[in-house]
Short mmCIF file of C-alpha atoms in Angstrom, two decimals:
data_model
loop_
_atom_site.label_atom_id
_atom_site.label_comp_id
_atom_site.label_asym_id
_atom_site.label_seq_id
_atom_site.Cartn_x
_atom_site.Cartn_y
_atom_site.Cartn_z
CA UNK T 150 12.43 -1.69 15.12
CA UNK T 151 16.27 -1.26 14.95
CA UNK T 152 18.22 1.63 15.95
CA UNK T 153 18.70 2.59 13.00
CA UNK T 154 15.08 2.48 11.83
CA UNK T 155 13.57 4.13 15.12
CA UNK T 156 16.58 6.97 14.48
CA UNK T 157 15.18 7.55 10.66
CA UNK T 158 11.59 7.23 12.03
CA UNK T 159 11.95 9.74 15.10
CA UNK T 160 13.52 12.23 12.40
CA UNK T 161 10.50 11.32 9.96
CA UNK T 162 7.77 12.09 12.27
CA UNK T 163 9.39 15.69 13.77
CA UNK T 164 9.90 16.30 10.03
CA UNK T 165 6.49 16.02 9.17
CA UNK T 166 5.17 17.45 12.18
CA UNK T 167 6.87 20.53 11.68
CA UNK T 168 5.23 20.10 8.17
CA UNK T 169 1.43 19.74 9.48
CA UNK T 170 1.73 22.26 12.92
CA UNK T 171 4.74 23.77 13.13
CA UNK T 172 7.12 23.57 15.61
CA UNK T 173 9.42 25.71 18.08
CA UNK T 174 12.51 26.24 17.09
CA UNK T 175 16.02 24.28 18.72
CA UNK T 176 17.04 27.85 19.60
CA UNK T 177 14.28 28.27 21.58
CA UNK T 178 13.57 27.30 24.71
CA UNK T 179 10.74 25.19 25.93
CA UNK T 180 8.65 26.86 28.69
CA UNK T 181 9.59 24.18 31.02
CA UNK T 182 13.17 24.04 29.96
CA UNK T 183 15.71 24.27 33.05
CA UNK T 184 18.65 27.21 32.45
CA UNK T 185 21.69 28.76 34.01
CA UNK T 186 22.73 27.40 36.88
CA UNK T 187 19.81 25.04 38.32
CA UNK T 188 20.17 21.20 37.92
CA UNK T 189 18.70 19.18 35.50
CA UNK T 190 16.90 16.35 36.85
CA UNK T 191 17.46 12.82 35.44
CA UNK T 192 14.63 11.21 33.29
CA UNK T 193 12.68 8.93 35.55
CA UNK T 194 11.13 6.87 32.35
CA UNK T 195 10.25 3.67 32.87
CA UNK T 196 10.85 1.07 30.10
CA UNK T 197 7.31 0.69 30.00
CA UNK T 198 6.56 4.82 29.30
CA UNK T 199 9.77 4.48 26.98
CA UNK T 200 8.16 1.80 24.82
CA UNK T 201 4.64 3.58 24.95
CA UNK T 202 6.59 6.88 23.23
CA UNK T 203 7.78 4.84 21.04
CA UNK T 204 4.51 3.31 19.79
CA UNK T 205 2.63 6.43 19.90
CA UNK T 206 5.78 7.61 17.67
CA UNK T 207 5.56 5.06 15.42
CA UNK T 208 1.73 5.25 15.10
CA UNK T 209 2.11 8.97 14.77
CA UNK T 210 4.52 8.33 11.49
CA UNK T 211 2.26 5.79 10.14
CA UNK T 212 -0.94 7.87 10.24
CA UNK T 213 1.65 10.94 8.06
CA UNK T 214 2.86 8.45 5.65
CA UNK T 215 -0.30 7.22 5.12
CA UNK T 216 -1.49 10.93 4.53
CA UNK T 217 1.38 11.12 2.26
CA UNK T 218 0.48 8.01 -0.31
CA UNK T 219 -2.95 9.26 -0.20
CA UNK T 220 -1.92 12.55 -1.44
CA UNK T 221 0.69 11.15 -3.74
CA UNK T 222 -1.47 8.03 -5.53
CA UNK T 223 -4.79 10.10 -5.92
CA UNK T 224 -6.35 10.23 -9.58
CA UNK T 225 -5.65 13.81 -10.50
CA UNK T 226 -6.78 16.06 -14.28
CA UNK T 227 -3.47 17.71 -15.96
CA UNK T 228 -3.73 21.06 -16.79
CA UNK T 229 -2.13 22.35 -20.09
CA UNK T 230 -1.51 24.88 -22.06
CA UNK T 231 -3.22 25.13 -25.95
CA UNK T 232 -1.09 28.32 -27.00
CA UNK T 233 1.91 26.57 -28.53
CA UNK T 234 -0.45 24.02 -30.20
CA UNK T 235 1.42 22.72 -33.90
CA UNK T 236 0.05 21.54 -36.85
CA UNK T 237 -0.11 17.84 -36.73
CA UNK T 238 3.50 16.35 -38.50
CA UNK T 239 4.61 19.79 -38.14
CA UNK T 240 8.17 19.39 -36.29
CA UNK T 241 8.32 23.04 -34.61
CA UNK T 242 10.54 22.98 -31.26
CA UNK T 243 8.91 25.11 -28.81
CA UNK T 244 9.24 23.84 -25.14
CA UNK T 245 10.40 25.81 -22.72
CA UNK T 246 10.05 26.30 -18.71
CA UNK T 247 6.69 27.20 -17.95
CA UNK T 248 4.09 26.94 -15.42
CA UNK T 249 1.78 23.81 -17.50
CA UNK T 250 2.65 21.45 -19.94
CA UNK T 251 1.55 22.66 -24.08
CA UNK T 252 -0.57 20.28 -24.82
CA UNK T 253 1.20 19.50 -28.08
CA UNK T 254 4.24 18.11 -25.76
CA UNK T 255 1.75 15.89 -23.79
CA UNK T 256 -0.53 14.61 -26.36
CA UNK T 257 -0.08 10.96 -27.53
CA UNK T 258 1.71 10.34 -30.69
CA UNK T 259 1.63 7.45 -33.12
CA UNK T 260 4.19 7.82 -35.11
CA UNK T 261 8.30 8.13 -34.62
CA UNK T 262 7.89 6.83 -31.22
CA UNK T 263 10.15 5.48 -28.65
CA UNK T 264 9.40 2.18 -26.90
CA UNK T 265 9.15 1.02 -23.24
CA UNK T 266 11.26 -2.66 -21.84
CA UNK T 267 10.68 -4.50 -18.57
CA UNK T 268 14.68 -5.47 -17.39
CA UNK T 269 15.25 -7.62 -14.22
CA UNK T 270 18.31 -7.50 -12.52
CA UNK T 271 20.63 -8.78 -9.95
CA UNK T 272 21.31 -6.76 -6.78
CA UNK T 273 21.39 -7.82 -3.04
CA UNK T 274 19.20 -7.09 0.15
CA UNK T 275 21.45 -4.11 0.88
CA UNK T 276 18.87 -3.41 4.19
CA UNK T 277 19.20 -6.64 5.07
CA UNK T 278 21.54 -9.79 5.01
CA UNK T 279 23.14 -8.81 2.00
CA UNK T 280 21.43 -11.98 -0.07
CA UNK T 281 21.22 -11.85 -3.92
CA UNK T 282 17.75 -10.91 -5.63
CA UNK T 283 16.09 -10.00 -8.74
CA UNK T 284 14.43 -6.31 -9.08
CA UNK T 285 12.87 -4.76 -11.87
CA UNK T 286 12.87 -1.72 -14.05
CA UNK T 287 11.05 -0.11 -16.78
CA UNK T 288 13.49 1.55 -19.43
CA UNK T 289 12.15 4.02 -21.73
CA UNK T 290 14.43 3.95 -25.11
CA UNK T 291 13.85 7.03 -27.70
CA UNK T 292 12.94 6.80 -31.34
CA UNK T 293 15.86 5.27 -33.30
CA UNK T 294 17.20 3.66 -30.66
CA UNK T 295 20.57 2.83 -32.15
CA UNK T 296 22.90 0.10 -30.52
CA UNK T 297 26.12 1.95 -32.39
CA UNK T 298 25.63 5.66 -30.43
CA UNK T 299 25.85 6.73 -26.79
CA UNK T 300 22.80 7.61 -25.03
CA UNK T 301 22.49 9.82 -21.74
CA UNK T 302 20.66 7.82 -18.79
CA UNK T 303 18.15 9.41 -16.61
CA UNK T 304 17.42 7.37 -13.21
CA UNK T 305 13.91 8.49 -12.56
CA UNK T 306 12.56 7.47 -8.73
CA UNK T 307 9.40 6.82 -7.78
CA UNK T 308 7.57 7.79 -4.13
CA UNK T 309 6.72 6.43 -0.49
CA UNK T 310 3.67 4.49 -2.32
CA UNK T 311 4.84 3.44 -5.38
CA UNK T 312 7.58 1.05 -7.37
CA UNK T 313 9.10 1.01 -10.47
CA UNK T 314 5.59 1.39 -11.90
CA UNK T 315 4.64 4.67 -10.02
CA UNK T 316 5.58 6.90 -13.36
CA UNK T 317 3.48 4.84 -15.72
CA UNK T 318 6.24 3.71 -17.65
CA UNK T 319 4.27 0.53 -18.58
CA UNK T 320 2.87 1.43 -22.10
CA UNK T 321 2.12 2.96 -25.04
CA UNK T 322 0.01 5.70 -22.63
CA UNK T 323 2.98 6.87 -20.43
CA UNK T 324 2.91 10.17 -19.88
CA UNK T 325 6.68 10.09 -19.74
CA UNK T 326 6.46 8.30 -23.09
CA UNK T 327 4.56 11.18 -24.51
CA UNK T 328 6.57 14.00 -23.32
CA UNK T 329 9.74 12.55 -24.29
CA UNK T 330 8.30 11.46 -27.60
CA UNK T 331 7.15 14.67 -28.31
CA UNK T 332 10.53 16.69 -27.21
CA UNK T 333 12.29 14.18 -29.38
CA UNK T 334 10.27 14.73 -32.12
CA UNK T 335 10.38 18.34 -32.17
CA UNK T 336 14.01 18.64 -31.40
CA UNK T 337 13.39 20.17 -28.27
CA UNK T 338 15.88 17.78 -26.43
CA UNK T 339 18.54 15.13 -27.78
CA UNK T 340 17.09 11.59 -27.14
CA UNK T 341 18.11 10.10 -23.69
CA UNK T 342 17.18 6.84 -21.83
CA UNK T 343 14.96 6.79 -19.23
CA UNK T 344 14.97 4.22 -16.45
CA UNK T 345 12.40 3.73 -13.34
CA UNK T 346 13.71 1.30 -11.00
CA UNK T 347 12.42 0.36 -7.10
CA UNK T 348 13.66 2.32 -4.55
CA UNK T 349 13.43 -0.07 -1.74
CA UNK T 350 16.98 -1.64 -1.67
CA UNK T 351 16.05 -4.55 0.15
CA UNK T 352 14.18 -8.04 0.18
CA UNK T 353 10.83 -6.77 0.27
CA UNK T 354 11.11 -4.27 -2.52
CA UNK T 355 7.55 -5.57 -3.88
CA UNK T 356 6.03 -4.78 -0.46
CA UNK T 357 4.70 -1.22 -0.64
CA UNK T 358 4.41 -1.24 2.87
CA UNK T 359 7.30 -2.36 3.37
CA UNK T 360 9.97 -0.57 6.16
CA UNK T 361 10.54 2.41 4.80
CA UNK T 362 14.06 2.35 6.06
CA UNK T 363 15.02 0.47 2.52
CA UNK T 364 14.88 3.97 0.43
CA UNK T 365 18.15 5.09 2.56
CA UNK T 366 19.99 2.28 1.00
CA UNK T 367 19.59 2.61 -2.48
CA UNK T 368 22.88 4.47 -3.29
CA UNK T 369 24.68 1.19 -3.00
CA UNK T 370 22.30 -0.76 -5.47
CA UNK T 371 22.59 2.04 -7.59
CA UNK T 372 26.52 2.28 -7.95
CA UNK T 373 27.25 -1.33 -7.63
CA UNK T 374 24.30 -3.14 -9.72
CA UNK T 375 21.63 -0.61 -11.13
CA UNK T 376 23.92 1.46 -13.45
CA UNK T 377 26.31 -1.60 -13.97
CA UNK T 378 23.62 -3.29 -15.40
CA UNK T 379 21.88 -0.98 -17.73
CA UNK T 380 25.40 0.45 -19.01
CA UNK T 381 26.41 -3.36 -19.69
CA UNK T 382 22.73 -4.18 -21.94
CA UNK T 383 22.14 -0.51 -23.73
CA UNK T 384 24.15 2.04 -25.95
CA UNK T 385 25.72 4.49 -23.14
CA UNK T 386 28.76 6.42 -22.41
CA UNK T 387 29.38 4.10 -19.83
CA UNK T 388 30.57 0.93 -20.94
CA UNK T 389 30.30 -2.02 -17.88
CA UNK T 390 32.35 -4.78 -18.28
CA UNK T 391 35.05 -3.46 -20.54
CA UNK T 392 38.60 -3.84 -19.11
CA UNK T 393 38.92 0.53 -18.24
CA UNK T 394 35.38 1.02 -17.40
CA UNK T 395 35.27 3.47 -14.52
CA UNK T 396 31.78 5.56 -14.21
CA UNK T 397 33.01 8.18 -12.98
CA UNK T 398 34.76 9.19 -16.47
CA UNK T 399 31.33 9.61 -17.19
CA UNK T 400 29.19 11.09 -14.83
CA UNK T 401 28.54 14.36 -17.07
CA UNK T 402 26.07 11.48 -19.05
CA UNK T 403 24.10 10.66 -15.98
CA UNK T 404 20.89 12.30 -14.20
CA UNK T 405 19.20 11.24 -11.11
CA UNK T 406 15.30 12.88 -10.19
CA UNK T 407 12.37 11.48 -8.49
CA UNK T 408 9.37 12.88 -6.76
CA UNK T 409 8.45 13.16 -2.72
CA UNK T 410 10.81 10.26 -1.67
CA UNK T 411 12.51 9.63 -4.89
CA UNK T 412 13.49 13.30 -4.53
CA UNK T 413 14.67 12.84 -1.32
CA UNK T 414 16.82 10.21 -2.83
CA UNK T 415 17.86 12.29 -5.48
CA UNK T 416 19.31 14.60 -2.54
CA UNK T 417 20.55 12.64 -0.26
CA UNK T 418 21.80 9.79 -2.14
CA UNK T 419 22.49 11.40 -5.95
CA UNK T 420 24.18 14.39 -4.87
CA UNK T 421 25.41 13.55 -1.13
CA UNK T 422 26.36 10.23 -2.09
CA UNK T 423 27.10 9.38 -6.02
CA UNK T 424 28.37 13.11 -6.91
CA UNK T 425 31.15 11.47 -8.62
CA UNK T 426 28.91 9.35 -10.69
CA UNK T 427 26.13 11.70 -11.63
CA UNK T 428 25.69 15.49 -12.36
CA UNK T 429 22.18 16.25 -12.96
CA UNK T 430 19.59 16.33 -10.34
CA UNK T 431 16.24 16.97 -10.36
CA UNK T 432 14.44 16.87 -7.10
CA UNK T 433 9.93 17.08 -6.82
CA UNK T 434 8.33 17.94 -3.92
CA UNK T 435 11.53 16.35 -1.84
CA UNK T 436 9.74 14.28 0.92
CA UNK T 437 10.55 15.69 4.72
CA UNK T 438 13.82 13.46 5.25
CA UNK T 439 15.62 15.35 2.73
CA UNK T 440 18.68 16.85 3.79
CA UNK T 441 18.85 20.77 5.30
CA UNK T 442 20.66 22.98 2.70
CA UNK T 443 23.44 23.46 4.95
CA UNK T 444 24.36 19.51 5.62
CA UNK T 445 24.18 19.46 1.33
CA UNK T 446 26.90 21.42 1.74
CA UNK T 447 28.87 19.97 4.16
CA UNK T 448 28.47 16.71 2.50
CA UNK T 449 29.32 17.71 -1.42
CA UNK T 450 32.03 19.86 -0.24
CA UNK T 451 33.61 17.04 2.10
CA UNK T 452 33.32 14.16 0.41
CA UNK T 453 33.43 15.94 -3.56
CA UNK T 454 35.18 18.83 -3.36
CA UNK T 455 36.19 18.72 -7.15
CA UNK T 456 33.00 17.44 -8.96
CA UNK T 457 31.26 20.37 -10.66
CA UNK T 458 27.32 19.64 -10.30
CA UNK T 459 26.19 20.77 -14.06
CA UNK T 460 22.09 21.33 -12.91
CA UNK T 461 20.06 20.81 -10.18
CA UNK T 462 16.23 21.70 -10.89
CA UNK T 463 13.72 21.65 -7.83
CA UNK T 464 9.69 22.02 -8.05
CA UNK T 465 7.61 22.10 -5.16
CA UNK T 466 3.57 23.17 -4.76
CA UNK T 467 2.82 25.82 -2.84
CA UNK T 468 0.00 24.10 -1.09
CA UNK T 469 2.05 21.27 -0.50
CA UNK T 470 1.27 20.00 2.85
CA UNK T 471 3.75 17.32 2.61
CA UNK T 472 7.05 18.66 1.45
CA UNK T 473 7.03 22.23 0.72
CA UNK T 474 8.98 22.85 3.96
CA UNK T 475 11.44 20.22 3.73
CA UNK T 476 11.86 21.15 -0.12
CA UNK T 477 12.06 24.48 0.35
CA UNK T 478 14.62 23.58 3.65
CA UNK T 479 16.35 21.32 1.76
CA UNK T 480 17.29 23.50 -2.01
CA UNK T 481 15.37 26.70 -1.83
CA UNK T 482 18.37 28.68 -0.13
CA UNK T 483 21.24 26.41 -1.64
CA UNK T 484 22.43 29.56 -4.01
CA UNK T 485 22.84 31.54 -0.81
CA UNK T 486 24.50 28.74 1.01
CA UNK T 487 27.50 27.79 -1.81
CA UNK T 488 28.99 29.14 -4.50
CA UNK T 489 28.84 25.88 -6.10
CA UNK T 490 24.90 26.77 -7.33
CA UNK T 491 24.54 29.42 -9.64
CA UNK T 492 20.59 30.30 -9.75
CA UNK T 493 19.93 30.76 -13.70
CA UNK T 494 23.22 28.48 -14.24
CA UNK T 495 23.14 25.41 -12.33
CA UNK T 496 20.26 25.67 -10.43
CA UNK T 497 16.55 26.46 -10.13
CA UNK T 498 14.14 26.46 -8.05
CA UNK T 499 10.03 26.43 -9.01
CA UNK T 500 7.21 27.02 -7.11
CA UNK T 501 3.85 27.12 -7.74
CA UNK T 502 0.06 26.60 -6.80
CA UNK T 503 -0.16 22.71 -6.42
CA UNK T 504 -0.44 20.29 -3.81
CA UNK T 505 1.49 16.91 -3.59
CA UNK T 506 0.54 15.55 -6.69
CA UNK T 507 1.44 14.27 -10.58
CA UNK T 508 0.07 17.91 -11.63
CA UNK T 509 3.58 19.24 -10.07
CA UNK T 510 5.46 16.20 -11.01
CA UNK T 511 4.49 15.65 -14.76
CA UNK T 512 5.57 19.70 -15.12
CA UNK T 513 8.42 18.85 -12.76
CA UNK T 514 10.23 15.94 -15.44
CA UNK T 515 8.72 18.10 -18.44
CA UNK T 516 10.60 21.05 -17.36
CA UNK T 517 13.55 19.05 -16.00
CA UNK T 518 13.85 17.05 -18.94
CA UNK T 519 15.16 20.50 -20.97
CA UNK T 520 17.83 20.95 -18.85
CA UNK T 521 19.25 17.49 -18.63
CA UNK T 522 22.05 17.21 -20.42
CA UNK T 523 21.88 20.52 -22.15
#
């Protein structure tokens, strides 16, 4: 593993650690830990014990992220709420922020329904030698798509153990399908695009098991290629290729959300890295190498001091053995932290019973996808 892998992986592991035990503190000392004036010994590792903590590490992480795709790929029931239930035809926008999904807003339709594309496009092995490839995305375009408006684009990232396929955006069954059918239809929301691409930036993108490491580079493929691409083949604000196109005239058009991983990208990459480009954020159950509040801060506020962020919505289980500590580390206190998020203006944060599941995340883009763009 490379330095900068073992670096990512060391942080991973104490991350979820914390997550599983707990852990002391850096301001606290470790029983053993040598103060005042007395000398600190040199380590005496061998190369040999150095390369032993450094399996037992790495065997350490793999046994958590395992834990984690088993947690985030089991089969799991939604549970919904029958109280807002409408006639059928009967147009009658109700959504709103709540605790379960009506079942009205999650119930298949069959008529005035959007439709679901496979795209390929080029991009490069950003975690590796920088060659060309292929990926894939599924695109999600509303009812009535129309080539002559402007559409708003959500990015929508999968997690640790999924691809571009991870949200079901495959078919006529898509649960994303059927809640943004149905907030379409009722005039809950105005119709946006909805793309799922792979967040592995690198060769072996179609390797689930692939290193990890990959995620971290996705803000490149995203600015250069991803949103290139898709502004350059639909009907956005954005318009690739055209002699004045500069994104970041339209960033108030774009969102970025994802769940567990894909919320960590969300974090770390949407807002830390592509604040000029985007403006919504929605972040699920953001997986333990999501930024602390405070370096969220430091980062918008160094590198974006001028770009207003217009909504950033977080969800996270209670029960969440995963990622309630790094999501709560990571947004829960933001408000508190900067002026620049005003809970009840820009900024929410949810939590509720739930483990790290598609019970939180289905609720997670239902609720989010009433405050994109509003």
């Amino acid at each position: 593993m490379h330095r900068k892998g073992f670096a990512k992986c060391c942080i991973l592991t104490a991350a979820l650690m914390v997550t599983f035990t707990g852990c002391q503190t850096a301001s606290e000392p470790a029983a053993d830990t040598v103060s005042g004036s007395e000398t600190i010994l040199e380590s005496t590792e061998t190369p040999e014990s150095e390369e032993k903590e450094r399996e037992s590490m790495q065997e350490t992480q793999n046994d958590m992220i395992a834990e984690a795709v088993r947690q985030e790929t089991a089969s799991v029931d939604l549970e919904t709420d029958d109280s807002q239930n409408a006639e059928p035809g009967e147009k009658e926008p109700t959504a709103q922020i709540s605790d379960l999904i009506p079942t009205k807003y999650i119930t298949r339709r069959f008529s005035e329904c959007g439709t679901i594309e496979t795209i390929s496009y080029t991009t490069y092995d950003y975690f590796g030698d920088g060659a060309e490839i292929e990926k894939y995305a599924n695109v999600y375009l509303p009812y009535g798509y129309d080539e002559q408006k402007k559409y708003n684009v959500l990015y929508l990232m999968h997690g640790i153990g999924g691809d571009e396929n991870e949200w079901g955006m495959t078919g006529d069954t898509s649960r994303v399908k059927i809640i943004m059918d149905n907030l379409i239809y009722n005039e809950d929301i105005e119709p946006f695009i909805v793309v799922t691409p792979n967040g592995r930036s690198g060769a072996d993108f179609a390797n689930r098991s692939s290193d990890y490491n990959s995620f971290y580079e996705f803000g490149k493929e995203l600015r250069n290629d991803l949103i290139p691409h898709i502004e350059s083949h639909y009907a956005t604000y954005g318009q690739s290729g055209e002699n004045d196109y500069d994104m970041k005239t339209d960033r108030e058009h774009r969102a970025m959300a994802g769940l567990s991983m894909g919320g960590m990208q969300t974090i770390n990459i949407g807002m830390c890295e592509c604040l000029d480009i985007i403006s919504y954020f929605g972040a699920f159950s953001a997986a333990p190498t999501s930024y602390k509040g405070e370096e969220i801060v430091k980062a918008i506020d160094t590198q974006f001091p001028d770009e207003e962020i217009l909504y950033f919505y977080n969800i996270c289980g209670t029960n969440d053995s995963i990622a309630y500590q790094s999501a709560s580390t990571a947004a829960k206190e933001l408000p508190q932290l900067s002026v620049r998020f005003k809970d009840g203006e820009n900024y929410m944060w949810q939590e509720l019973s739930g483990g790290h599941d598609f019970r939180i995340w289905y609720l997670g883009f239902y609720n989010f996808a009433q405050k994109v763009f509003d």
